[in-house]
């Protein structure tokens, strides 16, 4: 009797605790939205020809770099796990010393591996077209490369950028700039 009771007990115990779990594979395990929006604001820098000299009026040393305009860009794109992304961008760039306003339209490839718990290092290359808005009917290619640091939680970042426009106003060399700026990315 005792043996039959134990067999029935174990048999019922097995039936009670059995369950079926359905596993559904997810395409993007971390993100339900594989798209991003990006906003950038930067200022091109130029070398100060009087760097290191003492200003006779203020008595201060001249800085190495001077601000030379303003750039504002926006873009949208798709990413995989916030690590690699492809996007389309548009913007407006003002170069003060060249008296030039340019509208770049370009595609970009973005790599942003995580280097800390909440920090990513970002690199981005872009290629497209640039159109002059100053009335001199200039257009040409647009190339850019940038490197920066980004906060993973807030999406704020700091970057440096080199860009080149495929045209020139007067001289044969191409117009380009070195910029430092802030970006904000929304995933």
JSON list of C-alpha atoms in Angstrom, two decimals, residues 28-151:
[
{"chain": "A", "resi": 28, "resn": "UNK", "atom": "CA", "xyz": [16.19, 43.07, -32.41]},
{"chain": "A", "resi": 29, "resn": "UNK", "atom": "CA", "xyz": [16.61, 41.73, -28.88]},
{"chain": "A", "resi": 30, "resn": "UNK", "atom": "CA", "xyz": [17.42, 45.07, -27.21]},
{"chain": "A", "resi": 31, "resn": "UNK", "atom": "CA", "xyz": [15.47, 47.49, -29.40]},
{"chain": "A", "resi": 32, "resn": "UNK", "atom": "CA", "xyz": [11.93, 47.37, -30.58]},
{"chain": "A", "resi": 33, "resn": "UNK", "atom": "CA", "xyz": [12.66, 50.42, -32.76]},
{"chain": "A", "resi": 34, "resn": "UNK", "atom": "CA", "xyz": [15.68, 49.94, -35.06]},
{"chain": "A", "resi": 35, "resn": "UNK", "atom": "CA", "xyz": [15.66, 53.59, -36.17]},
{"chain": "A", "resi": 36, "resn": "UNK", "atom": "CA", "xyz": [17.43, 56.70, -34.90]},
{"chain": "A", "resi": 37, "resn": "UNK", "atom": "CA", "xyz": [17.23, 60.48, -35.30]},
{"chain": "A", "resi": 38, "resn": "UNK", "atom": "CA", "xyz": [20.36, 62.59, -35.00]},
{"chain": "A", "resi": 39, "resn": "UNK", "atom": "CA", "xyz": [20.91, 66.33, -34.52]},
{"chain": "A", "resi": 40, "resn": "UNK", "atom": "CA", "xyz": [24.33, 68.02, -34.69]},
{"chain": "A", "resi": 41, "resn": "UNK", "atom": "CA", "xyz": [25.55, 71.52, -33.97]},
{"chain": "A", "resi": 42, "resn": "UNK", "atom": "CA", "xyz": [29.19, 72.38, -34.57]},
{"chain": "A", "resi": 43, "resn": "UNK", "atom": "CA", "xyz": [31.55, 75.23, -35.28]},
{"chain": "A", "resi": 44, "resn": "UNK", "atom": "CA", "xyz": [34.38, 75.11, -37.79]},
{"chain": "A", "resi": 45, "resn": "UNK", "atom": "CA", "xyz": [37.76, 76.22, -36.48]},
{"chain": "A", "resi": 46, "resn": "UNK", "atom": "CA", "xyz": [40.57, 77.99, -38.30]},
{"chain": "A", "resi": 47, "resn": "UNK", "atom": "CA", "xyz": [44.17, 78.54, -37.28]},
{"chain": "A", "resi": 48, "resn": "UNK", "atom": "CA", "xyz": [44.86, 81.98, -35.81]},
{"chain": "A", "resi": 49, "resn": "UNK", "atom": "CA", "xyz": [47.78, 83.57, -37.66]},
{"chain": "A", "resi": 50, "resn": "UNK", "atom": "CA", "xyz": [48.62, 85.58, -34.52]},
{"chain": "A", "resi": 51, "resn": "UNK", "atom": "CA", "xyz": [48.59, 82.58, -32.17]},
{"chain": "A", "resi": 52, "resn": "UNK", "atom": "CA", "xyz": [50.78, 82.95, -29.11]},
{"chain": "A", "resi": 53, "resn": "UNK", "atom": "CA", "xyz": [51.34, 86.70, -29.58]},
{"chain": "A", "resi": 54, "resn": "UNK", "atom": "CA", "xyz": [50.32, 89.20, -26.92]},
{"chain": "A", "resi": 55, "resn": "UNK", "atom": "CA", "xyz": [47.35, 91.40, -27.80]},
{"chain": "A", "resi": 56, "resn": "UNK", "atom": "CA", "xyz": [48.45, 95.00, -27.14]},
{"chain": "A", "resi": 57, "resn": "UNK", "atom": "CA", "xyz": [44.95, 96.09, -26.10]},
{"chain": "A", "resi": 58, "resn": "UNK", "atom": "CA", "xyz": [44.03, 93.31, -23.68]},
{"chain": "A", "resi": 59, "resn": "UNK", "atom": "CA", "xyz": [47.46, 91.99, -22.70]},
{"chain": "A", "resi": 60, "resn": "UNK", "atom": "CA", "xyz": [46.31, 88.39, -23.26]},
{"chain": "A", "resi": 61, "resn": "UNK", "atom": "CA", "xyz": [47.83, 85.73, -25.50]},
{"chain": "A", "resi": 62, "resn": "UNK", "atom": "CA", "xyz": [46.05, 85.06, -28.76]},
{"chain": "A", "resi": 63, "resn": "UNK", "atom": "CA", "xyz": [44.35, 81.62, -28.96]},
{"chain": "A", "resi": 64, "resn": "UNK", "atom": "CA", "xyz": [45.54, 78.91, -31.36]},
{"chain": "A", "resi": 65, "resn": "UNK", "atom": "CA", "xyz": [42.14, 78.50, -33.05]},
{"chain": "A", "resi": 66, "resn": "UNK", "atom": "CA", "xyz": [39.30, 80.88, -33.90]},
{"chain": "A", "resi": 67, "resn": "UNK", "atom": "CA", "xyz": [35.64, 80.04, -34.53]},
{"chain": "A", "resi": 68, "resn": "UNK", "atom": "CA", "xyz": [34.84, 80.31, -38.23]},
{"chain": "A", "resi": 69, "resn": "UNK", "atom": "CA", "xyz": [31.11, 79.82, -38.69]},
{"chain": "A", "resi": 70, "resn": "UNK", "atom": "CA", "xyz": [28.37, 77.43, -37.69]},
{"chain": "A", "resi": 71, "resn": "UNK", "atom": "CA", "xyz": [27.00, 74.09, -38.90]},
{"chain": "A", "resi": 72, "resn": "UNK", "atom": "CA", "xyz": [23.64, 72.50, -38.13]},
{"chain": "A", "resi": 73, "resn": "UNK", "atom": "CA", "xyz": [22.67, 69.05, -39.42]},
{"chain": "A", "resi": 74, "resn": "UNK", "atom": "CA", "xyz": [19.90, 66.52, -38.90]},
{"chain": "A", "resi": 75, "resn": "UNK", "atom": "CA", "xyz": [19.59, 62.91, -39.98]},
{"chain": "A", "resi": 76, "resn": "UNK", "atom": "CA", "xyz": [17.58, 59.74, -39.75]},
{"chain": "A", "resi": 77, "resn": "UNK", "atom": "CA", "xyz": [18.73, 56.17, -40.12]},
{"chain": "A", "resi": 78, "resn": "UNK", "atom": "CA", "xyz": [18.55, 52.56, -39.15]},
{"chain": "A", "resi": 79, "resn": "UNK", "atom": "CA", "xyz": [20.83, 50.78, -36.69]},
{"chain": "A", "resi": 80, "resn": "UNK", "atom": "CA", "xyz": [21.58, 47.33, -35.37]},
{"chain": "A", "resi": 81, "resn": "UNK", "atom": "CA", "xyz": [21.95, 47.15, -31.59]},
{"chain": "A", "resi": 82, "resn": "UNK", "atom": "CA", "xyz": [23.16, 50.81, -31.47]},
{"chain": "A", "resi": 83, "resn": "UNK", "atom": "CA", "xyz": [26.49, 49.51, -32.79]},
{"chain": "A", "resi": 84, "resn": "UNK", "atom": "CA", "xyz": [26.33, 50.01, -36.55]},
{"chain": "A", "resi": 85, "resn": "UNK", "atom": "CA", "xyz": [24.03, 52.33, -38.45]},
{"chain": "A", "resi": 86, "resn": "UNK", "atom": "CA", "xyz": [23.29, 53.75, -41.89]},
{"chain": "A", "resi": 87, "resn": "UNK", "atom": "CA", "xyz": [21.62, 57.12, -42.31]},
{"chain": "A", "resi": 88, "resn": "UNK", "atom": "CA", "xyz": [20.57, 60.02, -44.53]},
{"chain": "A", "resi": 89, "resn": "UNK", "atom": "CA", "xyz": [21.51, 63.55, -43.47]},
{"chain": "A", "resi": 90, "resn": "UNK", "atom": "CA", "xyz": [20.86, 67.14, -44.49]},
{"chain": "A", "resi": 91, "resn": "UNK", "atom": "CA", "xyz": [22.20, 70.36, -43.07]},
{"chain": "A", "resi": 92, "resn": "UNK", "atom": "CA", "xyz": [23.38, 73.89, -43.52]},
{"chain": "A", "resi": 93, "resn": "UNK", "atom": "CA", "xyz": [27.02, 74.99, -43.08]},
{"chain": "A", "resi": 94, "resn": "UNK", "atom": "CA", "xyz": [28.26, 78.57, -42.86]},
{"chain": "A", "resi": 95, "resn": "UNK", "atom": "CA", "xyz": [31.97, 79.26, -43.45]},
{"chain": "A", "resi": 96, "resn": "UNK", "atom": "CA", "xyz": [32.64, 82.85, -42.36]},
{"chain": "A", "resi": 97, "resn": "UNK", "atom": "CA", "xyz": [36.14, 83.42, -43.80]},
{"chain": "A", "resi": 98, "resn": "UNK", "atom": "CA", "xyz": [35.06, 82.08, -47.24]},
{"chain": "A", "resi": 99, "resn": "UNK", "atom": "CA", "xyz": [31.69, 83.96, -47.20]},
{"chain": "A", "resi": 100, "resn": "UNK", "atom": "CA", "xyz": [29.99, 80.70, -48.05]},
{"chain": "A", "resi": 101, "resn": "UNK", "atom": "CA", "xyz": [26.73, 79.01, -47.06]},
{"chain": "A", "resi": 102, "resn": "UNK", "atom": "CA", "xyz": [26.45, 75.38, -48.12]},
{"chain": "A", "resi": 103, "resn": "UNK", "atom": "CA", "xyz": [23.69, 72.75, -47.89]},
{"chain": "A", "resi": 104, "resn": "UNK", "atom": "CA", "xyz": [25.19, 69.24, -47.71]},
{"chain": "A", "resi": 105, "resn": "UNK", "atom": "CA", "xyz": [22.98, 66.22, -48.43]},
{"chain": "A", "resi": 106, "resn": "UNK", "atom": "CA", "xyz": [24.77, 62.96, -47.70]},
{"chain": "A", "resi": 107, "resn": "UNK", "atom": "CA", "xyz": [24.57, 59.36, -46.61]},
{"chain": "A", "resi": 108, "resn": "UNK", "atom": "CA", "xyz": [26.53, 58.12, -43.61]},
{"chain": "A", "resi": 109, "resn": "UNK", "atom": "CA", "xyz": [27.88, 54.93, -42.09]},
{"chain": "A", "resi": 110, "resn": "UNK", "atom": "CA", "xyz": [28.13, 55.01, -38.30]},
{"chain": "A", "resi": 111, "resn": "UNK", "atom": "CA", "xyz": [30.08, 52.68, -36.00]},
{"chain": "A", "resi": 112, "resn": "UNK", "atom": "CA", "xyz": [29.67, 53.11, -32.25]},
{"chain": "A", "resi": 113, "resn": "UNK", "atom": "CA", "xyz": [31.05, 50.31, -30.08]},
{"chain": "A", "resi": 114, "resn": "UNK", "atom": "CA", "xyz": [30.60, 50.49, -26.32]},
{"chain": "A", "resi": 115, "resn": "UNK", "atom": "CA", "xyz": [33.83, 51.29, -24.42]},
{"chain": "A", "resi": 116, "resn": "UNK", "atom": "CA", "xyz": [32.34, 51.72, -20.96]},
{"chain": "A", "resi": 117, "resn": "UNK", "atom": "CA", "xyz": [29.11, 50.94, -19.19]},
{"chain": "A", "resi": 118, "resn": "UNK", "atom": "CA", "xyz": [27.43, 54.14, -20.44]},
{"chain": "A", "resi": 119, "resn": "UNK", "atom": "CA", "xyz": [29.97, 55.39, -22.99]},
{"chain": "A", "resi": 120, "resn": "UNK", "atom": "CA", "xyz": [30.32, 54.73, -26.70]},
{"chain": "A", "resi": 121, "resn": "UNK", "atom": "CA", "xyz": [33.07, 55.84, -29.05]},
{"chain": "A", "resi": 122, "resn": "UNK", "atom": "CA", "xyz": [31.57, 56.86, -32.37]},
{"chain": "A", "resi": 123, "resn": "UNK", "atom": "CA", "xyz": [33.06, 57.14, -35.81]},
{"chain": "A", "resi": 124, "resn": "UNK", "atom": "CA", "xyz": [31.10, 58.22, -38.84]},
{"chain": "A", "resi": 125, "resn": "UNK", "atom": "CA", "xyz": [31.92, 58.65, -42.50]},
{"chain": "A", "resi": 126, "resn": "UNK", "atom": "CA", "xyz": [29.69, 60.44, -44.95]},
{"chain": "A", "resi": 127, "resn": "UNK", "atom": "CA", "xyz": [29.58, 61.04, -48.68]},
{"chain": "A", "resi": 128, "resn": "UNK", "atom": "CA", "xyz": [27.12, 63.01, -50.78]},
{"chain": "A", "resi": 129, "resn": "UNK", "atom": "CA", "xyz": [26.52, 66.33, -52.55]},
{"chain": "A", "resi": 130, "resn": "UNK", "atom": "CA", "xyz": [27.01, 69.91, -51.41]},
{"chain": "A", "resi": 131, "resn": "UNK", "atom": "CA", "xyz": [25.16, 72.87, -52.89]},
{"chain": "A", "resi": 132, "resn": "UNK", "atom": "CA", "xyz": [26.15, 76.49, -52.38]},
{"chain": "A", "resi": 133, "resn": "UNK", "atom": "CA", "xyz": [23.32, 78.79, -51.26]},
{"chain": "A", "resi": 134, "resn": "UNK", "atom": "CA", "xyz": [25.26, 82.06, -51.70]},
{"chain": "A", "resi": 135, "resn": "UNK", "atom": "CA", "xyz": [24.24, 82.68, -55.32]},
{"chain": "A", "resi": 136, "resn": "UNK", "atom": "CA", "xyz": [27.46, 81.65, -57.05]},
{"chain": "A", "resi": 137, "resn": "UNK", "atom": "CA", "xyz": [25.94, 78.34, -58.30]},
{"chain": "A", "resi": 138, "resn": "UNK", "atom": "CA", "xyz": [28.64, 76.05, -56.94]},
{"chain": "A", "resi": 139, "resn": "UNK", "atom": "CA", "xyz": [28.05, 72.36, -56.34]},
{"chain": "A", "resi": 140, "resn": "UNK", "atom": "CA", "xyz": [30.22, 69.33, -55.81]},
{"chain": "A", "resi": 141, "resn": "UNK", "atom": "CA", "xyz": [30.80, 66.29, -53.68]},
{"chain": "A", "resi": 142, "resn": "UNK", "atom": "CA", "xyz": [30.75, 66.33, -49.88]},
{"chain": "A", "resi": 143, "resn": "UNK", "atom": "CA", "xyz": [33.00, 64.13, -47.73]},
{"chain": "A", "resi": 144, "resn": "UNK", "atom": "CA", "xyz": [33.16, 63.95, -43.98]},
{"chain": "A", "resi": 145, "resn": "UNK", "atom": "CA", "xyz": [34.72, 61.87, -41.25]},
{"chain": "A", "resi": 146, "resn": "UNK", "atom": "CA", "xyz": [34.09, 62.32, -37.53]},
{"chain": "A", "resi": 147, "resn": "UNK", "atom": "CA", "xyz": [35.19, 60.78, -34.26]},
{"chain": "A", "resi": 148, "resn": "UNK", "atom": "CA", "xyz": [33.56, 61.31, -30.88]},
{"chain": "A", "resi": 149, "resn": "UNK", "atom": "CA", "xyz": [32.32, 60.12, -27.51]},
{"chain": "A", "resi": 150, "resn": "UNK", "atom": "CA", "xyz": [28.66, 59.57, -26.71]},
{"chain": "A", "resi": 151, "resn": "UNK", "atom": "CA", "xyz": [26.66, 58.90, -23.56]}
]
